[in-house]
Short mmCIF file of C-alpha atoms and ligand atoms in Angstrom, two decimals:
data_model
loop_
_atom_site.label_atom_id
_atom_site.label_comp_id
_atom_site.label_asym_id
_atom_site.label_seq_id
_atom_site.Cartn_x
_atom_site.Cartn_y
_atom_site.Cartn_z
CA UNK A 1 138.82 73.77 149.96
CA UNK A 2 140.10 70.21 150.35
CA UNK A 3 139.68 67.97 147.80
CA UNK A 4 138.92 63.89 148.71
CA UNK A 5 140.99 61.27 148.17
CA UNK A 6 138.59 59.79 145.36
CA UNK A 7 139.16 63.35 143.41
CA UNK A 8 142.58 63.73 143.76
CA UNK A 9 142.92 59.90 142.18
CA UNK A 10 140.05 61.18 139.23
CA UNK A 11 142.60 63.97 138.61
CA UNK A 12 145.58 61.70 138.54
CA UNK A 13 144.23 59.02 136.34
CA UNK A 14 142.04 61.62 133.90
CA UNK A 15 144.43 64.63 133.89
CA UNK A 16 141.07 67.09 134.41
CA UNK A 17 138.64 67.29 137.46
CA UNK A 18 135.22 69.02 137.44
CA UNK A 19 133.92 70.65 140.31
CA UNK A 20 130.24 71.82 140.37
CA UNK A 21 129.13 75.45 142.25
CA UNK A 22 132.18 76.23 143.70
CA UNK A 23 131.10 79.91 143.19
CA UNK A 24 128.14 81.30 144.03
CA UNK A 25 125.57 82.84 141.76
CA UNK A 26 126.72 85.98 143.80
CA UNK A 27 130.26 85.78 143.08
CA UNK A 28 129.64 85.07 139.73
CA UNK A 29 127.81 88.29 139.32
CA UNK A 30 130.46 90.44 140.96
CA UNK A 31 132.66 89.07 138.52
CA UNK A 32 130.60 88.97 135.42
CA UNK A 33 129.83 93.33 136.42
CA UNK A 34 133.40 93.99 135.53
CA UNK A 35 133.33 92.29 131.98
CA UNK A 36 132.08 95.61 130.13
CA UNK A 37 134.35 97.61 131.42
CA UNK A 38 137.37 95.06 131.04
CA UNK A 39 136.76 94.56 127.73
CA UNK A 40 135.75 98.40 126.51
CA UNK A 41 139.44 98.92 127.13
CA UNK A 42 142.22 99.52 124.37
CA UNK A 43 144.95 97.99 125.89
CA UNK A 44 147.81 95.65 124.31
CA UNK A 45 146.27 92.55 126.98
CA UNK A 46 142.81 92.62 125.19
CA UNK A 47 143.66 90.57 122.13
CA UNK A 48 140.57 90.95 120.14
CA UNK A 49 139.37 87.84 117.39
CA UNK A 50 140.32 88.05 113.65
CA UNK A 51 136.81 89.25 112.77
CA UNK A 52 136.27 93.17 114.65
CA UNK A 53 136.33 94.35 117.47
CA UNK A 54 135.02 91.59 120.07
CA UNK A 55 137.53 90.66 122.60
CA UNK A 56 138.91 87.33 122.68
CA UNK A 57 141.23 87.26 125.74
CA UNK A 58 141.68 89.69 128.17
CA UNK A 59 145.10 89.09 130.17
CA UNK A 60 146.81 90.19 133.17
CA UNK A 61 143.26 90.99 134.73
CA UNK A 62 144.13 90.73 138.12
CA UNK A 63 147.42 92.87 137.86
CA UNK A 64 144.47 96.13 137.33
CA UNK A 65 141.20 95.05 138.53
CA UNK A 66 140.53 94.52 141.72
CA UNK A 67 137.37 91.99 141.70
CA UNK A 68 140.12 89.66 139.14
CA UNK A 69 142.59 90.56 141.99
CA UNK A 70 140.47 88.73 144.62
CA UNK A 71 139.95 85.84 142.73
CA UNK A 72 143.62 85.59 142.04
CA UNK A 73 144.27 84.90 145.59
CA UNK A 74 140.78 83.44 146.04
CA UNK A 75 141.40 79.74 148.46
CA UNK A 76 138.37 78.11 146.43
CA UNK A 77 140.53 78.43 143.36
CA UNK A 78 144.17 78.38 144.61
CA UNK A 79 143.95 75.56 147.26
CA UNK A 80 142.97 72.53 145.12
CA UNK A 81 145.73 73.26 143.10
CA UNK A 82 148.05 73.55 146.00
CA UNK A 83 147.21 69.76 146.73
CA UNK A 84 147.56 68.39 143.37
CA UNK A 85 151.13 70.06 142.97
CA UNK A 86 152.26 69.77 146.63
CA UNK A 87 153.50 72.68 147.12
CA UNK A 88 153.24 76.82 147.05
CA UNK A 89 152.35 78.22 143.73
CA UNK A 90 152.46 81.55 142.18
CA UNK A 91 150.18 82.69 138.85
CA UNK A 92 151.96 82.03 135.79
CA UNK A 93 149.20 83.53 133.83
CA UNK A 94 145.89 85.07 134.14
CA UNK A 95 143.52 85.70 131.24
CA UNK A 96 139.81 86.11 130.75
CA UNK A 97 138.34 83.76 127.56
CA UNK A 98 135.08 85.69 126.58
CA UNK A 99 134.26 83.26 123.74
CA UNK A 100 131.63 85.64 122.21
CA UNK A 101 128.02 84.92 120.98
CA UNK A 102 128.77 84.14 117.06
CA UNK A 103 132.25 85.88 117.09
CA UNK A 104 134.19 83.60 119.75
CA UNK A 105 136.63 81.74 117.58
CA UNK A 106 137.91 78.16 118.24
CA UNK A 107 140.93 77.02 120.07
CA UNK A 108 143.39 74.64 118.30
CA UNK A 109 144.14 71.19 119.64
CA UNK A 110 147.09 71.92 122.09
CA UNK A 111 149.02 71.54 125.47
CA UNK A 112 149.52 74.28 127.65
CA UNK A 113 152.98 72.96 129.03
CA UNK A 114 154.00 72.68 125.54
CA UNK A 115 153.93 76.27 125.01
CA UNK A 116 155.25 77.26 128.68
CA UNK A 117 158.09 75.22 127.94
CA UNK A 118 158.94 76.24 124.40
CA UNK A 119 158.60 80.07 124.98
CA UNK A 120 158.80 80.54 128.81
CA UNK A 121 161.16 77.26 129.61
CA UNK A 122 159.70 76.25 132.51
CA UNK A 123 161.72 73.59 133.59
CA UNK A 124 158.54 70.90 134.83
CA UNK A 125 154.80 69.96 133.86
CA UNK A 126 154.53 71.26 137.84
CA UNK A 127 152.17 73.62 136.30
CA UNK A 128 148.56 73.18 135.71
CA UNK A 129 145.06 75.44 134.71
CA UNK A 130 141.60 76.69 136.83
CA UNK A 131 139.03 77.59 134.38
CA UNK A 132 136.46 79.56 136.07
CA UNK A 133 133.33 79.69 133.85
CA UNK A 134 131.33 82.79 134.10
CA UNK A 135 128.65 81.36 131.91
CA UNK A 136 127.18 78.12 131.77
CA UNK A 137 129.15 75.86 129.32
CA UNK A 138 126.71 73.71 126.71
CA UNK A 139 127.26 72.01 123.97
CA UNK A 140 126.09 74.55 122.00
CA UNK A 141 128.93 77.50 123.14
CA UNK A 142 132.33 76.08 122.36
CA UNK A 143 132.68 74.05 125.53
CA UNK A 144 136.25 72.26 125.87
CA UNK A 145 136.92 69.33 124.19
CA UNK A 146 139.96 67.09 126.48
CA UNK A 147 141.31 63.80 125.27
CA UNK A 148 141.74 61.77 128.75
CA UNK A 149 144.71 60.85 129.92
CA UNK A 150 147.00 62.37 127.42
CA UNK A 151 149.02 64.45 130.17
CA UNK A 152 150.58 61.38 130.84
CA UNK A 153 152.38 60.73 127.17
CA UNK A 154 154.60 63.87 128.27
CA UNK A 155 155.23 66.87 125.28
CA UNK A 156 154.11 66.38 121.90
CA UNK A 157 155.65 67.80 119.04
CA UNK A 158 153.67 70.93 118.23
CA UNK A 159 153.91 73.74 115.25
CA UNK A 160 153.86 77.27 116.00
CA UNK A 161 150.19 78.50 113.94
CA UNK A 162 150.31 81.77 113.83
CA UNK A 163 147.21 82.34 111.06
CA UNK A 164 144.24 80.30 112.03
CA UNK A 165 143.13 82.42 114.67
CA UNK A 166 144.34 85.75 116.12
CA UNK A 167 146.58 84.76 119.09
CA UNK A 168 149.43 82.19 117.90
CA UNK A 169 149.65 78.98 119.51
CA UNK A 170 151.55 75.78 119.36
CA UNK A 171 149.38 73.39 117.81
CA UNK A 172 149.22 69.46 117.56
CA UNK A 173 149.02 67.43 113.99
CA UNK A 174 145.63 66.07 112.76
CA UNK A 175 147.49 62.46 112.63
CA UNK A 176 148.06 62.84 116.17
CA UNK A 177 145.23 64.00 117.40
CA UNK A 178 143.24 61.15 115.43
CA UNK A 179 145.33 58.67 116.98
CA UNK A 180 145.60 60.01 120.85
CA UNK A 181 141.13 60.12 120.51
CA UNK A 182 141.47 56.44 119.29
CA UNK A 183 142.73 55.60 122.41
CA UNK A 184 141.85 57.76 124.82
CA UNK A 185 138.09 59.50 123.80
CA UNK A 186 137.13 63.00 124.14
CA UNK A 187 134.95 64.75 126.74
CA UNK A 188 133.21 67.89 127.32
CA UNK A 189 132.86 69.12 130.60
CA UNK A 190 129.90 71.44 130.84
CA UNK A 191 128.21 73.15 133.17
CA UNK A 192 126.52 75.95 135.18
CA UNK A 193 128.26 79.25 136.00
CA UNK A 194 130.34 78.91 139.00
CA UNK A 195 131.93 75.37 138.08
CA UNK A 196 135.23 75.01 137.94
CA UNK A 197 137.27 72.43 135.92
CA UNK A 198 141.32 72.20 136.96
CA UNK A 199 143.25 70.39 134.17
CA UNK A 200 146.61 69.32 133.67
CA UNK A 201 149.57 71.35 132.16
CA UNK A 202 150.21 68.43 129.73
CA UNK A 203 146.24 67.46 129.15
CA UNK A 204 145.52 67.76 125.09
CA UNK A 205 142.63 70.29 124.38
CA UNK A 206 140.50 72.20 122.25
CA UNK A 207 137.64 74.35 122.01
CA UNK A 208 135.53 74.73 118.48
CA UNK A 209 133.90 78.34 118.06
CA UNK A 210 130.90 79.86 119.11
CA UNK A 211 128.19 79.45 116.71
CA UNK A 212 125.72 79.86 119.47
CA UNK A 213 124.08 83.18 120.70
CA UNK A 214 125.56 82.52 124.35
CA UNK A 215 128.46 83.73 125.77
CA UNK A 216 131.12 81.62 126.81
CA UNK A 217 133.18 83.76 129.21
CA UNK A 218 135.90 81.15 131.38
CA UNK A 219 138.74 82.48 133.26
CA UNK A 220 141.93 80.67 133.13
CA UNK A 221 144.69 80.98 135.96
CA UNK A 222 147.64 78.82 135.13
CA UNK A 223 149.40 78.19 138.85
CA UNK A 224 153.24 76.95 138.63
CA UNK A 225 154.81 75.69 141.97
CA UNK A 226 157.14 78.54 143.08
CA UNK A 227 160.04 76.41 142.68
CA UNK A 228 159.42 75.33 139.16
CA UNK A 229 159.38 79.44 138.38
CA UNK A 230 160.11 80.05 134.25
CA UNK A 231 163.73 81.09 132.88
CA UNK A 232 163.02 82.92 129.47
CA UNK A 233 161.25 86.07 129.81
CA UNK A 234 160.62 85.89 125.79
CA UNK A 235 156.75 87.01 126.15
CA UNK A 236 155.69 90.07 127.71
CA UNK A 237 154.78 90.23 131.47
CA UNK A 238 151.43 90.17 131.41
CA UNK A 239 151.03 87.10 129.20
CA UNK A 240 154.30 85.18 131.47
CA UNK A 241 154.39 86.79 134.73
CA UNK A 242 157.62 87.47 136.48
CA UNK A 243 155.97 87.78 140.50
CA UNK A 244 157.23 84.60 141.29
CA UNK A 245 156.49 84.83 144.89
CA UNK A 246 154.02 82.38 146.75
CA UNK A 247 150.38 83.32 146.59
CA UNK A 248 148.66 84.86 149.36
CA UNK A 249 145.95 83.52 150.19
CA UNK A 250 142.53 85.96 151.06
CA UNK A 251 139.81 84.84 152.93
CA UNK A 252 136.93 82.93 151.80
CA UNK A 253 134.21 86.00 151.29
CA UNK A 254 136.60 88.21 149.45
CA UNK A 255 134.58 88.45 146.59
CA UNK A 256 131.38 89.47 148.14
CA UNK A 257 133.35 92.36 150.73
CA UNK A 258 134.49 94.00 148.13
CA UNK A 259 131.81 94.19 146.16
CA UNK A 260 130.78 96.13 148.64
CA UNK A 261 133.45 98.03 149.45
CA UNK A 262 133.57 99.54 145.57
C1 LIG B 301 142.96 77.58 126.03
O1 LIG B 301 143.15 76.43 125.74
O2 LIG B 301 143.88 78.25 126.49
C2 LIG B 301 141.62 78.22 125.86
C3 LIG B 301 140.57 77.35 125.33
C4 LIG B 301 139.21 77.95 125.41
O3 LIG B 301 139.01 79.00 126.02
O4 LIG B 301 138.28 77.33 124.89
MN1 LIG B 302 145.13 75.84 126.55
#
């Protein structure tokens, strides 16, 4: 999947692109099968929210399940972001954000690159997300919030909060936030399942929770050119992963064979 020279420059100027029924209501399915049994399962990459038992993220998905697996390597997802970086990339981190009816917590104002170079140090902002969304995104779920054009102001200073929600994260200042809106806005991309929205390592976001009774289930693949691999292996493997190799790319029905197949 190519993108056009018009979305390549939205991308550049925005720091986020959205991309409307890139997956089918099919594929979506296949995927969205798995969730029960992905989340049923104790295991230290299902960080569940502060409240119970409801997962919050699920990580390393595709290092176990094989539908996760496919879309992993799937071109729909992987070839965009091959563009936009310019060169081979590998996963840097794969996680599943169920954002539960009523339980789904929010997500802090923060950049991704921030963290990935303060825990991981990866050297460059070469580095950049997919969100998949398994359900349709409203404004009523906890949709992302993204201040345009704030990947380009570089790294921001950020705290480590490690008590508002259940996973820590480096966070961005109120003060900042207020002023970085002032200039630049804030959107919401929303949409139907099978959308995907690529965003860039350095783009300021947030998500508020999920007051709704929808799920909002997104997966997030972080993709780092291979040359641009991380140097502190601080975090465990399955939320910084250590394959560092080039991603091989599977054909465009992957999803659907092996559906069948299982
Ligand atoms: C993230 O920023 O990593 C997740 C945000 C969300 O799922 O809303
Ligand atoms: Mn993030």
């Amino acid at each position: 999947m190519r993108l056009d020279d018009d979305q390549v420059r939205r991308f550049e100027d925005e720091g986020y692109l959205f991309l409307p029924d890139v997956f089918t209501a099919a594929e979506v399915a296949v995927m969205k099968g798995e969730l029960p049994r992905i989340f049923a399962q104790r295991r230290p990459e299902n960080v569940r929210e502060r409240t119970g038992d409801v997962v919050r993220t699920a990580f390393a998905v595709n290092t176990y399940d094989p539908t996760f697996a496919a879309l992993a390597r799937h071109p729909r997802m992987v070839e965009p972001v091959i563009q936009l970086l310019g060169g081979a990339v590998y996963i840097h981190q794969f996680k599943i954000n169920a954002k539960a009816a009523f339980d789904g917590d929010q997500w802090q104002w923060h950049q991704d690159y921030g963290t990935w170079k303060n825990d991981d140090d990866m050297p460059d902002a070469k580095a950049m997300n997919v969100a998949v969304f398994l359900d349709d995104v409203t404004e009523f779920n906890g949709a992302l919030m993204f201040i345009p054009r704030s990947h380009r102001i570089g790294v921001l200073e950020a705290g480590h909060d490690t008590s508002t929600t259940s996973y820590p994260l480096w966070t961005i200042d109120q003060a900042t936030i207020r002023r970085l809106v002032g200039e630049g806005g804030l959107v919401a991309p929303k949409g139907k399942a099978g959308s995907v929205l690529l965003f860039h390592g350095n783009l300021v976001h947030a998500s508020p929770g999920n007051l709704s009774p929808f799920d909002r289930t997104i997966v997030y693949v972080s993709l780092n050119r291979v040359d641009n691999a991380i140097r502190r292996f601080k975090r465990p493997e399955w939320i910084a992963h250590r394959d560092f190799r080039p991603i091989e790319l599977l054909p465009d029905h992957c999803l659907m064979t092996l559906s069948r197949a299982a």
